[in-house]
Short mmCIF file of N, CA and C in Angstrom, two decimals:
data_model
loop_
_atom_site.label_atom_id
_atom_site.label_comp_id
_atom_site.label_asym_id
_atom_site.label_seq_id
_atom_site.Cartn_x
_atom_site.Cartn_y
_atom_site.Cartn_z
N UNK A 15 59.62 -52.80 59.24
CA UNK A 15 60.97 -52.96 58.78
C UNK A 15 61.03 -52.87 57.25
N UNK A 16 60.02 -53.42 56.68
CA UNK A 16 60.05 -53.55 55.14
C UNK A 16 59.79 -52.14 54.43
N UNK A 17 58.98 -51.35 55.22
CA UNK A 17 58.32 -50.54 54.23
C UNK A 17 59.17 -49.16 55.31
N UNK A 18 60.52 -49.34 55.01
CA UNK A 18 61.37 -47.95 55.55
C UNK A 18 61.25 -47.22 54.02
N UNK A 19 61.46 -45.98 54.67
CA UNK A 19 61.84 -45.45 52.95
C UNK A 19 62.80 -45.59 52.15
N UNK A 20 63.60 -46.30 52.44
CA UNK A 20 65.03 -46.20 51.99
C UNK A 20 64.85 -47.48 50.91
N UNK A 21 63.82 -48.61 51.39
CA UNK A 21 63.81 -49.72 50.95
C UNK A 21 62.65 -49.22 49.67
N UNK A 22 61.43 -48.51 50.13
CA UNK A 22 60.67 -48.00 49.33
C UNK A 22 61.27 -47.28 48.14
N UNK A 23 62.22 -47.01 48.32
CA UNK A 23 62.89 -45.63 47.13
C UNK A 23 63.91 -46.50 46.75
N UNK A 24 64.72 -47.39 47.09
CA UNK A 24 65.17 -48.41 46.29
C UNK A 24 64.68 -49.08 45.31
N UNK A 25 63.08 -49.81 45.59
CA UNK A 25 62.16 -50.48 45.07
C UNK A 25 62.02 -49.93 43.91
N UNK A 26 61.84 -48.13 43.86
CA UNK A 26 60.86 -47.32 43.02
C UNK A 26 62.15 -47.30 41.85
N UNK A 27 63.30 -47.03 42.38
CA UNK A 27 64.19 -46.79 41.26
C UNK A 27 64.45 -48.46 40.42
N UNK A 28 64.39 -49.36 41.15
CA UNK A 28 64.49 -50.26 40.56
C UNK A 28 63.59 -50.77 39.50
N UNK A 29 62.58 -50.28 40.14
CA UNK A 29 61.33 -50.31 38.76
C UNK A 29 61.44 -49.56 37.93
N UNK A 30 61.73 -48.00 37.87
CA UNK A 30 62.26 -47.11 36.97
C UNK A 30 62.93 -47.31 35.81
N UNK A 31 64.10 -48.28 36.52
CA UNK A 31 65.47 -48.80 35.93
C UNK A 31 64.96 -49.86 35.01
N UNK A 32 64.01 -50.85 35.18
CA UNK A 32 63.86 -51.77 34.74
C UNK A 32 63.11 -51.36 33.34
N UNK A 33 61.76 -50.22 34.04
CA UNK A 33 61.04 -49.63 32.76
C UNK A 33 62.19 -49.14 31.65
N UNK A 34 63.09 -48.38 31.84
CA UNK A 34 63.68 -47.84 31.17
C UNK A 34 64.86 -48.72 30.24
N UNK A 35 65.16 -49.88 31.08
CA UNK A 35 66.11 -51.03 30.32
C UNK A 35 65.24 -51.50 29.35
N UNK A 36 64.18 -51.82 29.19
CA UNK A 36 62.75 -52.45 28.78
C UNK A 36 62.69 -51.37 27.31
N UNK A 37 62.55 -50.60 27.40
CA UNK A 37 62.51 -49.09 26.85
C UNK A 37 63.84 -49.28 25.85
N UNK A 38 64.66 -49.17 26.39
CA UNK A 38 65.94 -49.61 25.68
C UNK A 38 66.11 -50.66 24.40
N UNK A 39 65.75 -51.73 25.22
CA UNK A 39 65.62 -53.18 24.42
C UNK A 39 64.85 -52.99 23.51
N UNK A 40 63.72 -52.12 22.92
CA UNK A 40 62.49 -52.42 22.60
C UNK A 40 63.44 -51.41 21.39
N UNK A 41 63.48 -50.43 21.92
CA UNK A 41 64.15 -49.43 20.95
C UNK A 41 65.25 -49.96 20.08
N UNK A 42 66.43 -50.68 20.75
CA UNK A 42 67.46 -51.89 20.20
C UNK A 42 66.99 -52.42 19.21
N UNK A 43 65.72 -53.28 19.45
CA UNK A 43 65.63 -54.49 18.73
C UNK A 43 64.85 -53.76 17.70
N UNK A 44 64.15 -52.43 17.47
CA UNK A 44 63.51 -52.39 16.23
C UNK A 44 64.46 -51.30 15.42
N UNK A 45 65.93 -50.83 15.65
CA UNK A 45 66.84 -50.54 15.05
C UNK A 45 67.74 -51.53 14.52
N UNK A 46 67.96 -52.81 14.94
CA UNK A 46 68.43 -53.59 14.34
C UNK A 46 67.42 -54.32 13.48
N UNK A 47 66.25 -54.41 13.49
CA UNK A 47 64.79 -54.70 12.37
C UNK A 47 65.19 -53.56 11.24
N UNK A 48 65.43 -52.37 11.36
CA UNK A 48 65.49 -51.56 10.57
C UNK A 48 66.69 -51.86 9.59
N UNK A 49 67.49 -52.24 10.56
CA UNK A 49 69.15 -52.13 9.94
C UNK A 49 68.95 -53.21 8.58
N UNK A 50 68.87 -54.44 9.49
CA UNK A 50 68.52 -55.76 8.56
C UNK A 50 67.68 -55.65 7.57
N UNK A 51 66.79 -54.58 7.54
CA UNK A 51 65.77 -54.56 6.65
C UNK A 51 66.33 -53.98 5.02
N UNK A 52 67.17 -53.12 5.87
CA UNK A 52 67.50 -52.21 4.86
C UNK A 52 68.88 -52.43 4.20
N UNK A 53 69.42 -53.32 4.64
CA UNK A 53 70.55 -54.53 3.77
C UNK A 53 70.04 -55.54 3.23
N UNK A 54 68.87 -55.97 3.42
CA UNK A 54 68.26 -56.76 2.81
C UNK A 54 67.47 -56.08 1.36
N UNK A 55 67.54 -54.70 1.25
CA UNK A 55 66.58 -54.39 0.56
C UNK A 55 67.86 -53.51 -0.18
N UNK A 56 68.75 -53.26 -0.32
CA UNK A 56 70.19 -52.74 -0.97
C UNK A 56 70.37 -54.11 -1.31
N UNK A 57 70.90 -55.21 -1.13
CA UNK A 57 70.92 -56.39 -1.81
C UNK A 57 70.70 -56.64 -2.64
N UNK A 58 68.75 -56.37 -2.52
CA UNK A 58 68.07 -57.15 -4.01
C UNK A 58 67.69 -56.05 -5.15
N UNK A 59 68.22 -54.44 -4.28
CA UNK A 59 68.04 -53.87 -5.32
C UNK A 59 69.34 -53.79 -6.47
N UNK A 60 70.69 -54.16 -5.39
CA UNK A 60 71.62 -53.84 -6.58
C UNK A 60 71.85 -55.52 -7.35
N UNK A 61 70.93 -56.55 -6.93
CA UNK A 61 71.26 -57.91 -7.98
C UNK A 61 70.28 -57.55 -8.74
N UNK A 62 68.93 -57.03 -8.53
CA UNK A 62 68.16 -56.70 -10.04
C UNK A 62 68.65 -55.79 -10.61
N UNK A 63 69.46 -54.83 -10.04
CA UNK A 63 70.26 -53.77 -11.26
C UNK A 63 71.30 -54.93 -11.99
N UNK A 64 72.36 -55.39 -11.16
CA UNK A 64 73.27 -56.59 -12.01
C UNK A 64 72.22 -57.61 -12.89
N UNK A 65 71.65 -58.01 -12.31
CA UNK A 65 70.71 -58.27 -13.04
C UNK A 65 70.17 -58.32 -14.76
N UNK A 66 69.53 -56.91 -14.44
CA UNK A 66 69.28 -56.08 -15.25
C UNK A 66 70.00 -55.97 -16.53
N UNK A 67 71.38 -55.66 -16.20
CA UNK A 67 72.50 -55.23 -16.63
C UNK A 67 73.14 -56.42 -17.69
N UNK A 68 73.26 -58.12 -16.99
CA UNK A 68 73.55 -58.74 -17.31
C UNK A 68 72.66 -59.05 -18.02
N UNK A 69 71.48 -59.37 -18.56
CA UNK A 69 70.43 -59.31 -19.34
C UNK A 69 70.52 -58.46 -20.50
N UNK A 70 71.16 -57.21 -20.88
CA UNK A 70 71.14 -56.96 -21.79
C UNK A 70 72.19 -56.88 -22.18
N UNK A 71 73.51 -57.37 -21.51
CA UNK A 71 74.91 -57.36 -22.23
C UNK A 71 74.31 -59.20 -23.07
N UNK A 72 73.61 -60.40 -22.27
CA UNK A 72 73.59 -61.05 -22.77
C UNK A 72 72.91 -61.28 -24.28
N UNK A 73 71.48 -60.09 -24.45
CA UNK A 73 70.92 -60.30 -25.55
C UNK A 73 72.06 -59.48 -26.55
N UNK A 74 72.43 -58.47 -26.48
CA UNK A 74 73.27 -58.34 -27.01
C UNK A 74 74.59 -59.32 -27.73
N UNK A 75 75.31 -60.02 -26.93
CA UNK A 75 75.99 -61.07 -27.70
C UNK A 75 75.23 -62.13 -28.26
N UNK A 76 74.12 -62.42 -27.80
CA UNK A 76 73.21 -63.27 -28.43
C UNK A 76 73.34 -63.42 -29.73
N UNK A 77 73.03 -61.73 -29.89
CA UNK A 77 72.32 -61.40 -31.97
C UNK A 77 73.93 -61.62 -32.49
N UNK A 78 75.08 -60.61 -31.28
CA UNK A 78 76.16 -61.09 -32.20
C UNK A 78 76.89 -62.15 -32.64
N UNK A 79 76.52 -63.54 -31.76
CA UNK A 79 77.28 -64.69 -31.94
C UNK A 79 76.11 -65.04 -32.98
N UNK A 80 74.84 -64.64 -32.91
CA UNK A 80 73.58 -65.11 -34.24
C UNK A 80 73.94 -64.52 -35.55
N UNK A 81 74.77 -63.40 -35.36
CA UNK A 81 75.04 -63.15 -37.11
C UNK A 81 76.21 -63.50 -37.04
N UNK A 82 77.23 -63.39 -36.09
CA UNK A 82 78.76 -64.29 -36.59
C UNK A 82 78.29 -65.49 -37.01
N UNK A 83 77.71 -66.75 -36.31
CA UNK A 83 76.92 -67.87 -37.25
C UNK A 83 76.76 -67.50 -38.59
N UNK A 84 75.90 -66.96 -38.73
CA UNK A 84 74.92 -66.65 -40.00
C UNK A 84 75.77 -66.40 -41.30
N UNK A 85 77.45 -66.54 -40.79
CA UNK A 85 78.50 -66.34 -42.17
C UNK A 85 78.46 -68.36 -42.48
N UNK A 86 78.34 -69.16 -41.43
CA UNK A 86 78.40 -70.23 -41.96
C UNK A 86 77.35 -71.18 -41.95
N UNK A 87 76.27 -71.01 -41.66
CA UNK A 87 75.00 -71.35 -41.92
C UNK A 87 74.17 -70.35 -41.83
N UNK A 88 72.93 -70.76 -42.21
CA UNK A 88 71.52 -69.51 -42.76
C UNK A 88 71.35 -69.04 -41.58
N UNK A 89 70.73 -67.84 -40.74
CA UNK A 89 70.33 -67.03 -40.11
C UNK A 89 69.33 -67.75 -39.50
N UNK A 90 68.56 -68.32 -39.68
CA UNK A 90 67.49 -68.60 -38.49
C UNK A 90 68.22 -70.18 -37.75
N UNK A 91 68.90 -70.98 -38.57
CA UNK A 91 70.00 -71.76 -37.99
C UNK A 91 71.15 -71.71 -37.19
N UNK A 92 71.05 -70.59 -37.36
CA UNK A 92 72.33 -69.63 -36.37
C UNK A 92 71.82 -68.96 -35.40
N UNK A 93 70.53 -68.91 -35.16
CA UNK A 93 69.66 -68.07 -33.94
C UNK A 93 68.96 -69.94 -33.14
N UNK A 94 68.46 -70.76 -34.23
CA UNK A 94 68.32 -72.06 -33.59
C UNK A 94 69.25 -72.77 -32.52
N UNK A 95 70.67 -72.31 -33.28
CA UNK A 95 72.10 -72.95 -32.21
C UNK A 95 72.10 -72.10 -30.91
N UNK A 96 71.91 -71.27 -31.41
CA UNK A 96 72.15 -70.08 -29.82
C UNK A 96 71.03 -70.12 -29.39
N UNK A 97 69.43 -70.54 -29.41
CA UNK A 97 68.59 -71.00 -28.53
C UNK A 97 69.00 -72.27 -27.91
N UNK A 98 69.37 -73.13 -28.70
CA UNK A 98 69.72 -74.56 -27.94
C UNK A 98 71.06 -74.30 -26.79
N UNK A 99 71.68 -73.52 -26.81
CA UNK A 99 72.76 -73.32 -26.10
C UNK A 99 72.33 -72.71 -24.99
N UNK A 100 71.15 -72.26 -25.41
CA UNK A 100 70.64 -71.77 -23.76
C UNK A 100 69.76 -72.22 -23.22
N UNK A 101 68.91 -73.45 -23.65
CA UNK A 101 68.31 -74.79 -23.51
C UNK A 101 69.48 -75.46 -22.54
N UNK A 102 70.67 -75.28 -23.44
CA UNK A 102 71.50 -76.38 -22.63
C UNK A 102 72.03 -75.84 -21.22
N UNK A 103 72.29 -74.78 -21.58
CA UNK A 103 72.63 -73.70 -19.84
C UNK A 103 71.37 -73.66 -18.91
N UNK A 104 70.44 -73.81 -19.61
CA UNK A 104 69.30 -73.68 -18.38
C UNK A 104 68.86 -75.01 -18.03
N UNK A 105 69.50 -75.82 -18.08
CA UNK A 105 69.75 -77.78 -18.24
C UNK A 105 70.21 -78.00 -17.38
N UNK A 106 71.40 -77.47 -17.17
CA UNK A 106 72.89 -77.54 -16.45
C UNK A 106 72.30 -76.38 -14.98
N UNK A 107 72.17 -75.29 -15.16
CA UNK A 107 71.75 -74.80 -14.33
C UNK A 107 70.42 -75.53 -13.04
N UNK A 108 69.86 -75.59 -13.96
CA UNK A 108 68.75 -76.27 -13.16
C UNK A 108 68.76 -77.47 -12.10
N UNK A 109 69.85 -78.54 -13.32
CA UNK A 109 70.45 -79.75 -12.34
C UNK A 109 71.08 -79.63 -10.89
N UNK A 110 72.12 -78.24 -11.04
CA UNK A 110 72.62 -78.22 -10.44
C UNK A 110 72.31 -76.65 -9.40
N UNK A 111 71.14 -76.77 -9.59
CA UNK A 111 70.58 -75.32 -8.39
C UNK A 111 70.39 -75.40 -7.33
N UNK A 112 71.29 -76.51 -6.65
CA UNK A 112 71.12 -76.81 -5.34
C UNK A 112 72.47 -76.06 -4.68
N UNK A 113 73.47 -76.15 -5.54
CA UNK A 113 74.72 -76.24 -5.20
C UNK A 113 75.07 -74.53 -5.65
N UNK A 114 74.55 -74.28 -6.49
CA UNK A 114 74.95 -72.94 -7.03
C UNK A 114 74.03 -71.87 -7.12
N UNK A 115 73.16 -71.92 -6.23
CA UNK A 115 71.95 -71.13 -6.20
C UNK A 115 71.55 -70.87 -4.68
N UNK A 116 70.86 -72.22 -4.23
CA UNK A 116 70.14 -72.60 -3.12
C UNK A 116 71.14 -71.50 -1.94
N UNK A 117 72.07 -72.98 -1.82
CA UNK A 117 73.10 -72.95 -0.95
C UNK A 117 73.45 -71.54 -0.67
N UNK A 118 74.33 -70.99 -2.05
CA UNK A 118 74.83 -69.58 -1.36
C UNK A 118 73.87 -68.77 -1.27
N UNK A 119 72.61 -68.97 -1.85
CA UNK A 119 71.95 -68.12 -1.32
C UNK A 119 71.12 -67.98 0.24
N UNK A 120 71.07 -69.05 0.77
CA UNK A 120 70.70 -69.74 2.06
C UNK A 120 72.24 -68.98 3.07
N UNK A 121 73.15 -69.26 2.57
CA UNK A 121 74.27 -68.57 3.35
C UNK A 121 74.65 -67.00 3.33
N UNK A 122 74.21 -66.09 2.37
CA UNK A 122 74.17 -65.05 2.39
C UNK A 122 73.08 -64.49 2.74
N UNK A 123 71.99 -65.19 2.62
CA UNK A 123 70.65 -64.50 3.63
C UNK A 123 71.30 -64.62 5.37
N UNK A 124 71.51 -66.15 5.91
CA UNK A 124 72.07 -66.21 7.33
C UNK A 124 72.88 -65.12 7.47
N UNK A 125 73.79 -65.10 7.12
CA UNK A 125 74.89 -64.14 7.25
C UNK A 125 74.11 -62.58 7.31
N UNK A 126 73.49 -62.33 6.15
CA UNK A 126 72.68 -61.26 6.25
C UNK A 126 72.12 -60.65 7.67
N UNK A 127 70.99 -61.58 8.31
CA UNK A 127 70.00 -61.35 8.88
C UNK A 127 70.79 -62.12 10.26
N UNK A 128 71.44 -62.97 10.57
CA UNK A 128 71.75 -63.40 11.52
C UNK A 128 73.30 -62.37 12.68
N UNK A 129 73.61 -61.88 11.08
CA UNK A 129 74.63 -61.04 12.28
C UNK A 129 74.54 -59.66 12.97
N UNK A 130 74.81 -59.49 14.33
CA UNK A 130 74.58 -58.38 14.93
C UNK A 130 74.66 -56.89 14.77
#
C-alpha cells in the first residue's frame, strides 16, 4: 500500500521541493548578508568623507578665529584660547558620549542591520 507509485513520486517531489526551498533560503539569506554589508560600508565611507571634510573646514577656522584673536592679544595667546576651547569641547563631549554618540549610534547600526 505504501510503496504505490503515486505515493513514491509524491515523496520524490516533495524532497525536490524541499531541496530547492533550502536552495532558496540559502541564496536569500546571503543576498541580504550582501545587502547589509554594503550599507554598512556606504555609511562609514560617506561619515569619513563628512568626516574628512569637517576636519578641514574646522582647522581652517581654527587659524582664523587664531589671528582674529591675535588683533587683541599676542598670537601664541590667541592659538592657547582656541586650544583650550577645544580642551573644553572634548570635556563636554566626552561627559556626555553616552547620550550623543553611543546611543544614536547603537540605533542606527539596529536599524541598519536589523531591517529586512
Amino acid at each position: 500500500m505504501f510503496s504505490s507509485d503515486k505515493n513514491v513520486e509524491t515523496i520524490s517531489q516533495l524532497v525536490e521541493l524541499t531541496r530547492h526551498y533550502i536552495g532558496l533560503q540559502g541564496e536569500y539569506l546571503r543576498l541580504d548578508v550582501i545587502d547589509k554589508v554594503v550599507r554598512l560600508l556606504t555609511a562609514l565611507i560617506m561619515a569619513g568623507i563628512l568626516f574628512l571634510f569637517i576636519l578641514i573646514t574646522v582647522i581652517y577656522l581654527s587659524f582664523a578665529a587664531a589671528y582674529g584673536l591675535s588683533a587683541i592679544v599676542s598670537l601664541p595667546v590667541a592659538f592657547a584660547i582656541i586650544g583650550g576651547i577645544y580642551l573644553l569641547t572634548i570635556l563636554i563631549i566626552v561627559i556626555n558620549r553616552k547620550r550623543w554618540i553611543e546611543r544614536p549610534l547603537v540605533r542606527f547600526l539596529a536599524s541598519l542591520l536589523m531591517t529586512p
